[in-house]
Short mmCIF file of C-alpha atoms and ligand atoms in Angstrom, two decimals:
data_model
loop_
_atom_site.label_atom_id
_atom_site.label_comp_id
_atom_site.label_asym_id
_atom_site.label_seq_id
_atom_site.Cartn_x
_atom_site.Cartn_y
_atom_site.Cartn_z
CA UNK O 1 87.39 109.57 110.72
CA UNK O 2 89.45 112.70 111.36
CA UNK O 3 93.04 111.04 112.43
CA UNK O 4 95.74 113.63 113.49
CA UNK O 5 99.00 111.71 113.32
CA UNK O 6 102.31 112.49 115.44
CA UNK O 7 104.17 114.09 112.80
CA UNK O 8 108.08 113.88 113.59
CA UNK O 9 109.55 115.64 110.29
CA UNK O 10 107.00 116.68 107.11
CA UNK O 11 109.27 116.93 104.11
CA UNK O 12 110.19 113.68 104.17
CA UNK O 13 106.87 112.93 105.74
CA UNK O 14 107.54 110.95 109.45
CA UNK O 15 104.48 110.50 111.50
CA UNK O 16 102.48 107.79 114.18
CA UNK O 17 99.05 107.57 115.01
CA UNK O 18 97.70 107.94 118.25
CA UNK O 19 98.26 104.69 119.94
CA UNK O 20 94.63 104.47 120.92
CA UNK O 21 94.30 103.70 116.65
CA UNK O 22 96.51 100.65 117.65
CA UNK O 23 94.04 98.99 120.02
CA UNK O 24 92.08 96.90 116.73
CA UNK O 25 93.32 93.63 114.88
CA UNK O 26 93.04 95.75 111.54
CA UNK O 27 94.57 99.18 111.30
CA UNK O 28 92.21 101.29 109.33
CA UNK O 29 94.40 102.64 106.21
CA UNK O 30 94.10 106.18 107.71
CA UNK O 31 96.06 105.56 110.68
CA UNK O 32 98.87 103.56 109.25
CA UNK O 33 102.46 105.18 109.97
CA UNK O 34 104.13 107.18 107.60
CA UNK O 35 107.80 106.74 106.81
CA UNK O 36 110.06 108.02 103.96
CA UNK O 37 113.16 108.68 102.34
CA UNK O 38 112.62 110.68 99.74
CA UNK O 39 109.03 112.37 98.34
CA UNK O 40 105.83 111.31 97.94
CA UNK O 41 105.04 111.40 94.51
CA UNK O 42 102.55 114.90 94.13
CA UNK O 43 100.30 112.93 91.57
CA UNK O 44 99.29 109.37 92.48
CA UNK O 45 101.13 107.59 89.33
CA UNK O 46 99.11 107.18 86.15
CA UNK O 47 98.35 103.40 86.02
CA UNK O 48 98.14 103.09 82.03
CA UNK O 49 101.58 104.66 82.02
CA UNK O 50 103.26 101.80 84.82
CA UNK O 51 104.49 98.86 83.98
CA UNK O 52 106.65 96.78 86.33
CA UNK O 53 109.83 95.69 84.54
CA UNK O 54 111.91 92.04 85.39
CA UNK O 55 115.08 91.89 84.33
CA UNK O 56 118.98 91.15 85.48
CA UNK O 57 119.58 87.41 85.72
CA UNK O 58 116.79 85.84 84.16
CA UNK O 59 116.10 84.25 80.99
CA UNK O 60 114.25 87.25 79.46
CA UNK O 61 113.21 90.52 80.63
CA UNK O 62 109.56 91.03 80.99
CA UNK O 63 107.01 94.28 81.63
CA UNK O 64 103.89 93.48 83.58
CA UNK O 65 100.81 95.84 83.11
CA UNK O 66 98.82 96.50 86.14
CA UNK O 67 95.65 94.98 84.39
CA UNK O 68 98.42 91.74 83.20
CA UNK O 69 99.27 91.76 87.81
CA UNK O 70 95.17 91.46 88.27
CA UNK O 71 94.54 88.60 86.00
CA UNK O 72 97.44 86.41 88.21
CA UNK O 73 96.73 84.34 91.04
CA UNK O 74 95.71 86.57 93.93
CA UNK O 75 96.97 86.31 97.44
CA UNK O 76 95.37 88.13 100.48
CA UNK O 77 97.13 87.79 103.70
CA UNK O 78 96.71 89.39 107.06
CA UNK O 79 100.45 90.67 108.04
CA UNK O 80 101.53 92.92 111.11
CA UNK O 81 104.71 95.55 108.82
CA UNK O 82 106.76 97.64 111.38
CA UNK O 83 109.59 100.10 110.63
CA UNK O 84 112.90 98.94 112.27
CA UNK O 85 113.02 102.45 113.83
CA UNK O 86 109.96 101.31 115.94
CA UNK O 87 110.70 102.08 119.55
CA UNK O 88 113.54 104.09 119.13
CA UNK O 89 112.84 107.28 121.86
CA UNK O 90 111.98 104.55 124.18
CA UNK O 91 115.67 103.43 123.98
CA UNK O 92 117.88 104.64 127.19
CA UNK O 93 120.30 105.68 125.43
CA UNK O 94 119.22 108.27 122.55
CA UNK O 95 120.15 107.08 118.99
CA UNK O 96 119.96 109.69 116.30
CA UNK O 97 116.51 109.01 114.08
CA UNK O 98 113.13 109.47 113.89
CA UNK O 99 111.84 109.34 117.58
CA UNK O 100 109.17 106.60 117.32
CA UNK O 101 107.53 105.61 120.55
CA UNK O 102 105.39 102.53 119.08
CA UNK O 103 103.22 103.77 116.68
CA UNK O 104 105.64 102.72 114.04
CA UNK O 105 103.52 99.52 113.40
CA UNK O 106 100.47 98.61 111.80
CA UNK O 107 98.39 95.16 110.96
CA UNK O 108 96.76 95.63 107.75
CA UNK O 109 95.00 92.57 105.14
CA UNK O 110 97.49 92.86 102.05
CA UNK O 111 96.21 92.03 98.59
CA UNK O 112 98.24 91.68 95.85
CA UNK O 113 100.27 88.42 93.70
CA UNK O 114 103.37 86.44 94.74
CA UNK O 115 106.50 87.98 93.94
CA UNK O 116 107.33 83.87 92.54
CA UNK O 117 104.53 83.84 90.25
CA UNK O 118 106.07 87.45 88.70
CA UNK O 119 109.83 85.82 88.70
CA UNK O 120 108.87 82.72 87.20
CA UNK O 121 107.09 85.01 84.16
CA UNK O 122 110.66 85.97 83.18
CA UNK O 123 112.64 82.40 84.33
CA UNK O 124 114.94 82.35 86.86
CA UNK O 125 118.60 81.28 85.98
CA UNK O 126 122.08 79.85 87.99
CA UNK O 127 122.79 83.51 89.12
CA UNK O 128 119.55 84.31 90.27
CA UNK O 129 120.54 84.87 93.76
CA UNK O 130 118.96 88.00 94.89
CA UNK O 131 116.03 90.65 94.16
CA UNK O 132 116.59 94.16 94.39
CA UNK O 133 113.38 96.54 94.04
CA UNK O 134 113.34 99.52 92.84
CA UNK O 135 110.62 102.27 92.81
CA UNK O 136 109.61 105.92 92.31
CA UNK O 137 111.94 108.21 94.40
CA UNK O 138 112.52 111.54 94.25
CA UNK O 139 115.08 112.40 96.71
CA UNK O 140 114.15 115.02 99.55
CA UNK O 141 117.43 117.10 101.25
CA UNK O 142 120.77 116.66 100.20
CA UNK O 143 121.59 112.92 100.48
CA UNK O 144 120.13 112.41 96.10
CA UNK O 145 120.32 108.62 96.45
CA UNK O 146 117.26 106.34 95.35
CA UNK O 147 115.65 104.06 97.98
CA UNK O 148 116.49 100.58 96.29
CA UNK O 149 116.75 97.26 98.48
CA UNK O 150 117.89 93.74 97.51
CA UNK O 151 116.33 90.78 99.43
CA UNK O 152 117.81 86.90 99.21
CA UNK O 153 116.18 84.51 96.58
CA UNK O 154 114.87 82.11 99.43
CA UNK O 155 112.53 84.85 100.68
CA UNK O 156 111.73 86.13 97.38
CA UNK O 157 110.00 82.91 96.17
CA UNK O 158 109.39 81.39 99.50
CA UNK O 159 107.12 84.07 101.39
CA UNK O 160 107.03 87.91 98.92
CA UNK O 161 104.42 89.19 97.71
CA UNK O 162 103.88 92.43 95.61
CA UNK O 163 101.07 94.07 97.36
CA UNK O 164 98.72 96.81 95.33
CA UNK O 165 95.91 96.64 98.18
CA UNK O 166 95.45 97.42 101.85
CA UNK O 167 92.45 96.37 103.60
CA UNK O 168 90.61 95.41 100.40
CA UNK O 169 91.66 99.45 98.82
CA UNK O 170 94.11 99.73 96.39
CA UNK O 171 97.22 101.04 97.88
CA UNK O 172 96.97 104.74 99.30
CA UNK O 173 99.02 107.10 97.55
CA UNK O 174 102.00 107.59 100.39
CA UNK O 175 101.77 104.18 101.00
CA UNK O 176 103.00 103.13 97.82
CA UNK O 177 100.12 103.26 95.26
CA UNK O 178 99.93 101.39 92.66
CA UNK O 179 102.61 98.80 93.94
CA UNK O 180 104.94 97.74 97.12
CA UNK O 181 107.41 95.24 97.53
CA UNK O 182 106.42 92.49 100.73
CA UNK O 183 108.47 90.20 101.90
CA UNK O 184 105.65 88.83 104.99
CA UNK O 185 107.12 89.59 108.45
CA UNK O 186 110.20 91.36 107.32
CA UNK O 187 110.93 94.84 108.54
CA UNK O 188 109.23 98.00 106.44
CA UNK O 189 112.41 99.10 104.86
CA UNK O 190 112.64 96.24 102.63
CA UNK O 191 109.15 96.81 101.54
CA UNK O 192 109.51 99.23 98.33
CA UNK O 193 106.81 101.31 97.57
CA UNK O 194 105.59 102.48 94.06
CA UNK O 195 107.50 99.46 92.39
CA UNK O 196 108.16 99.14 89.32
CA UNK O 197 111.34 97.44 88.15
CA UNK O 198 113.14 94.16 89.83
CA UNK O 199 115.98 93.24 89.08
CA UNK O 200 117.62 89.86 89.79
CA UNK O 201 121.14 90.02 90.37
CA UNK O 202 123.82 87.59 91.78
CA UNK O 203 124.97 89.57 94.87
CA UNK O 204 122.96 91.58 97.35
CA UNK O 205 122.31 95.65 95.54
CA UNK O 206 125.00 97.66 96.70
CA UNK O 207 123.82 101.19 97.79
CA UNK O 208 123.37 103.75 100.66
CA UNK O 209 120.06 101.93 101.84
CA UNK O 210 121.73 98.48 101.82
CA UNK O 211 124.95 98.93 102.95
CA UNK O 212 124.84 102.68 105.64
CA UNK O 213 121.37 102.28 106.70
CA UNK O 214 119.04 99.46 107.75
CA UNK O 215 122.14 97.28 109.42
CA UNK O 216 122.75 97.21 113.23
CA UNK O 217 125.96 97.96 113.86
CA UNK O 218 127.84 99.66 116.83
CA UNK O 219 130.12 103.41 116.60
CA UNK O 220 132.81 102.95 115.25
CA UNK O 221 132.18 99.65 113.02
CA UNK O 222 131.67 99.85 109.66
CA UNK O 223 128.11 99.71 109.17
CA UNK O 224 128.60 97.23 106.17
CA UNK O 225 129.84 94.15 108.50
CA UNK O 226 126.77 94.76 110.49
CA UNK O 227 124.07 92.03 110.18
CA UNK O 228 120.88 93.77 107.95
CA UNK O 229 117.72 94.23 109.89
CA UNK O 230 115.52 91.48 108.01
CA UNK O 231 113.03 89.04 110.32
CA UNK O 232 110.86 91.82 112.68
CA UNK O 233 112.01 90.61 116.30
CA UNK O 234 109.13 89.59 118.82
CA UNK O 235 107.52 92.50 120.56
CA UNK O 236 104.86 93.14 123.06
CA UNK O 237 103.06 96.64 123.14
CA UNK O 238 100.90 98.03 125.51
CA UNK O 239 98.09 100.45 123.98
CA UNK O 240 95.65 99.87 127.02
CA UNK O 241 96.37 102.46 129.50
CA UNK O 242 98.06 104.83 127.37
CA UNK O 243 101.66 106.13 129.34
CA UNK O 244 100.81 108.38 132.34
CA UNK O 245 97.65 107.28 132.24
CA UNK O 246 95.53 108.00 135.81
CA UNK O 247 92.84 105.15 136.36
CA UNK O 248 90.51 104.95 139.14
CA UNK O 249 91.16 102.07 141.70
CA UNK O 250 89.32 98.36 140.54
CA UNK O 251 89.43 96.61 137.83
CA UNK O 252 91.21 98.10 134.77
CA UNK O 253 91.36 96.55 131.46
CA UNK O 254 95.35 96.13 129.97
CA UNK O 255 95.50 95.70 126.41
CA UNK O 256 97.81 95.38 123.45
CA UNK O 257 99.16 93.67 120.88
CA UNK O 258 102.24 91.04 119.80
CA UNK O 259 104.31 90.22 116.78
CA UNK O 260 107.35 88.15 116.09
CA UNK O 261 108.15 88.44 112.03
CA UNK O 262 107.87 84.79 110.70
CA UNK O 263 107.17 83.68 113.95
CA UNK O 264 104.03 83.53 115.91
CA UNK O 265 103.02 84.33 119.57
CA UNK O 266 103.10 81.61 122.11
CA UNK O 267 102.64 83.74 125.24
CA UNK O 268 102.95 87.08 126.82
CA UNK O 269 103.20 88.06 130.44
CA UNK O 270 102.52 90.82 132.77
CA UNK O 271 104.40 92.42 135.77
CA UNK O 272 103.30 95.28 137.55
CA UNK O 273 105.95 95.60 139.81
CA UNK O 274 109.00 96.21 137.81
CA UNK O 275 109.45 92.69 136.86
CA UNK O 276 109.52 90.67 139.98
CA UNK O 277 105.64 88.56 139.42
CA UNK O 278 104.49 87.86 136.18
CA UNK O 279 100.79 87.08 134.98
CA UNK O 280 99.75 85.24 131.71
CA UNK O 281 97.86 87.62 129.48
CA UNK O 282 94.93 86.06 128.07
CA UNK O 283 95.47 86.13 123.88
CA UNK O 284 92.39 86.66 122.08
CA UNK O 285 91.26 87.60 118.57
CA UNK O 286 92.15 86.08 114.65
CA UNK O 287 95.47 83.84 115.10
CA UNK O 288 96.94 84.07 111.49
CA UNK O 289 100.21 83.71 110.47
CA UNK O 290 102.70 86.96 109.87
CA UNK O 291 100.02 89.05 111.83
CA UNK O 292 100.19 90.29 115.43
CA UNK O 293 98.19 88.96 118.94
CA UNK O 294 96.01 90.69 121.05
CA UNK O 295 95.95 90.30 124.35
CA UNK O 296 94.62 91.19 127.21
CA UNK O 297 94.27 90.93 131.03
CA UNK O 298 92.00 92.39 133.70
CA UNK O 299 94.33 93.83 136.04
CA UNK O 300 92.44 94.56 139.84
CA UNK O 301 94.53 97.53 141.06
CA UNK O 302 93.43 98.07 144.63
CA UNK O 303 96.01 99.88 146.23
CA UNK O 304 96.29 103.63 144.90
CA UNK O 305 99.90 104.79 143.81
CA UNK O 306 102.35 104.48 140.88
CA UNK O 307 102.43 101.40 138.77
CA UNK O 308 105.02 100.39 135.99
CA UNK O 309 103.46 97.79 133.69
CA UNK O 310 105.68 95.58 131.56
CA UNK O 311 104.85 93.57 129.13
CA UNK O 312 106.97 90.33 127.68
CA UNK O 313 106.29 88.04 124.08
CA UNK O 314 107.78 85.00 123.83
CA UNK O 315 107.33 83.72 119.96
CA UNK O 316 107.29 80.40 118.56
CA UNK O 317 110.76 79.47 118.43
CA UNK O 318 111.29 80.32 121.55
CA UNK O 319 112.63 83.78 121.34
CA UNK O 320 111.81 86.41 124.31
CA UNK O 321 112.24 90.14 124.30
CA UNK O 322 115.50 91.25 126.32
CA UNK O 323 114.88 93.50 129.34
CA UNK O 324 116.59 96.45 127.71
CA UNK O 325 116.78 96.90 124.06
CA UNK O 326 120.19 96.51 122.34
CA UNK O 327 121.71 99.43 121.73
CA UNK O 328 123.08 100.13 117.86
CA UNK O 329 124.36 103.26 116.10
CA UNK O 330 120.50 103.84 114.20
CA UNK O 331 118.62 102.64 116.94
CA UNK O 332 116.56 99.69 115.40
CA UNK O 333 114.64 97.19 116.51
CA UNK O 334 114.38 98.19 119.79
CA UNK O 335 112.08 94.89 121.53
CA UNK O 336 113.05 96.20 125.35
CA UNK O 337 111.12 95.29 128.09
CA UNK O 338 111.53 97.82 130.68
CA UNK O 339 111.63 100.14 127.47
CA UNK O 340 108.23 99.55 126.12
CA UNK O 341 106.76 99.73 129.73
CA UNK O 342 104.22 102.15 130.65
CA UNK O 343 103.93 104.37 134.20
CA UNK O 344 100.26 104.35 135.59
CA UNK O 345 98.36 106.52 138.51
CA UNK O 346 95.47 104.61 140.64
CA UNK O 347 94.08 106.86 141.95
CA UNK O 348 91.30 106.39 145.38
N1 MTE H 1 110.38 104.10 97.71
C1 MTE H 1 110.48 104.04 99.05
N2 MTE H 1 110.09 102.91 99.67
C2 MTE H 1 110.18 102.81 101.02
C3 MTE H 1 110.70 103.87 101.81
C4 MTE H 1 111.10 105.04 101.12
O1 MTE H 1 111.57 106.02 101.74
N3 MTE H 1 110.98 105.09 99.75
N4 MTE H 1 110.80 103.72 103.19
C5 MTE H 1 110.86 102.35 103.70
C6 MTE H 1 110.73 102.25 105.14
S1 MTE H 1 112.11 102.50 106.07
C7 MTE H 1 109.55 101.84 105.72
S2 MTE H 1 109.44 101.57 107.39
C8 MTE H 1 108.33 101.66 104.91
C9 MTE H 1 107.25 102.62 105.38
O2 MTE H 1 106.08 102.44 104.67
P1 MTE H 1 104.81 103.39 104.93
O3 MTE H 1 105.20 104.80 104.65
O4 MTE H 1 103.76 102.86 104.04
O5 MTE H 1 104.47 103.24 106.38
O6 MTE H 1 108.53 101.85 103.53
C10 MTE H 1 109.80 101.49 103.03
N5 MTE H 1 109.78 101.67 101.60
MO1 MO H 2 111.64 101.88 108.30
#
C-alpha cells in the first residue's frame, strides 16, 4: 500500500498519515507517524554488532545480545503511543512546534520483553530510583544534544517494556529498529528508539530533553518546574467524516477512536450542535488495556447546512477532556473539545 504521509519538516523527518489510515484498531506499520530529534540512522544498525548495556546503580553491569533479549520471556501487548505534540495546530492559540492535527497517534501490537526482567539481570540496588535510556542519535541542525530520557523506577518495573516488534515485524528502521524503550500508555517522547544502554541512576537524567522540552509549562516559567508530560491524557478523535467533509442528507456513519494512557474508555459522547445535546457513541471493537476505543454512531442528518461535530472521552477514573485545550509554551497534549471538532456540509 502506497501511503503518502503529511510531511511537516524532512531533515528531522516530521510527518502524519492521512487520517482515513486512522479509521482501523491496528495501524498498519506503514502509516505510523514519524517524529524525531535528531537522524535516522542511514543503515538499519547491524544486529551482531548491538548489544544493550545496564549499568549505573545496580549490582553489576550487564550487555544483552539481541539473540540473549529473544530467549527471555516475551510480552505482546496491544498499546495506542501518541506524541505529546498531538493536536497542536488545532490549539487556538498557535504554539511554536510541529503542527500536528491528529495524526500524531497510532495503535500498534508491541512485541518485545519487560524492561523488569532486563533490570533484574543486572540487580537493582537502594539507589535504583530511576531509568534513563539512551539510544543512537545523531543530532540534525544546530541544537548537538542526544535524545536521552529518564523514567521513575515504579513505571520501569511496574508496566515497561523494551519493544523490538510492531505488529508481529521487527521494528522498522525509523521507528527504532532493533530496539525502543515503552513505558505502556506513556507519551512517545519517553519511548527511546534504537536503545541500547540504560542506565539506572538515583535522580531523574538531567538534559535538554528532560528538563527544556517535554514539560508543560507557561512563558515566562522556567520550563524545569513544569510538571513532565508522562500518562497520555484521554482523547476522543473523529476520523469519520474527515474536516470539511460534504455528505449527502440521511444517515451518515461518525467514527473514531479513544485513548486515555493507563486508563481505559468508559464512554464518549456526541454533539452536533456546538455542545448543547449530547448522544452516547456506541464503542465497539477489541477492549484491551493501554490501547484505544472505537466508536461509532449513526448520525441521521436531515436538515441540509453546516454541522460542527464534537466529540468527548471520559476514561476510567473519571477524567473528561476540557472544552478547550490548555494552553502551554510547546503546545502538548492538547485533549480540547471544541479543538478536535470537525465542520461538516449536508448537503440536499
Ligand atoms: N532516539 C530518539 N528517540 C525518540 C525520539 C528521537 O528524536 N530520538 N523522538 C521521541 C518522540 S518525541 C516521539 S513522539 C517518538 C516518535 O516515535 P516514531 O518516530 O516511531 O513515531 O519517539 C521518541 N523517541
Ligand atoms: Mo513526541
Amino acid at each position: 500500500m502506497e501511503i503518502k504521509k503529511r510531511v511537516m519538516t524532512s531533515s528531522p523527518l516530521n510527518a502524519e498519515p492521512p487520517i482515513e489510515l486512522l479509521r482501523s484498531w491496528i495501524t498498519p506499520n506503514s502509516a505510523f507517524f514519524n517524529r524525531n530529534q535528531g537522524a535516522i540512522p542511514e543503515q538499519p544498525i547491524n544486529i551482531e554488532d548491538w548489544r544493550l548495556h545496564v549499568s549505573g546503580q545496580v549490582q553489576r553491569e550487564v550487555e544483552y545480545t539481541f539473540q540473549e533479549l529473544l530467549q527471555m520471556p516475551k510480552i505482546t501487548t496491544a498499546c495506542t503511543f501518541e506524541c505529546s505534540g498531538n493536536g497542536r495546530s488545532l490549539l487556538s492559540e498557535k504554539a511554536p512546534g510541529n503542527p500536528w492535527t491528529i495524526g500524531g497517534v497510532a495503535n500498534v501490537v508491541w512485541g518485545g520483553v519487560s524492561l523488569k526482567d532486563v533490570l533484574e539481570g543486572a540487580g537493582l540496588t537502594e539507589g535504583s530510583l530511576h531509568v534513563a535510556f539512551e539510544g543512537f542519535g545523531r543530532p540534525v541542525g544546530g541544537s548537538g544534544v542526544e535524545f536521552v530520557r529518564s523514567i521513575p523506577i515504579d513505571k520501569a518495573l511496574d508496566s515497561t517494556i523494551l519493544a523490538y516488534e510492531m505488529n508481529g515485524e521487527p521494528l522498522p528502521n525509523e521507528n527504532g529498529y532493533p530496539l525502543r524503550a515503552l513505558p505502556l500508555g506513556w507519551y512517545g517522547a519517553n519511548s527511546v528508539k534504537w536503545l541500547n544502554r540504560i542506565v539506572v541512576m538515583e535522580k531523574p537524567y538531567e538534559g535538554y530533553f528532560m528538563d527544556k522540552a517535554y514539560r508543560i509549562f507557561q512563558k515566562g516559567q522556567d520550563p524545569k518546574t513544569g510538571e513532565v508530560v508522562m500518562n497520555i491524557k484521554v482523547k476522543a478523535i473523529i476520523t469519520k467524516p474527515l474536516n470539511n467533509e460534504k455528505i449527502k442528507r440521511g444517515k451518515v456513519l461518525i467514527m473514531g477512536a479513544a485513548y486515555a494512557g493507563e486508563n481505559t474508555i468508559d464512554r464518549v459522547m456526541l454533539s452536533f450542535d456546538n455542545g448543547n445535546a449530547w448522544v452516547e457513541a456506541q464503542l465497539f471493537g477489541p477492549n484491551e488495556k493501554y490501547a484505544w476505543r472505537q466508536w461509532q454512531h449513526l448520525w441521521y442528518a436531515d436538515i441540509p447546512g453546516e454541522y460542527q461535530i464534537f466529540a468527548k472521552a471520559t476514561d476510567s477514573a473519571g477524567n473528561q477532556q476540557p472544552l478547550e485545550g490548555q494552553w502551554n509554551a510547546h503546545g502538548y497534549c492538547n485533549n480540547g473539545i471544541k479543538d478536535h471538532g470537525v465542520t461538516v456540509t449536508i448537503e440536499k
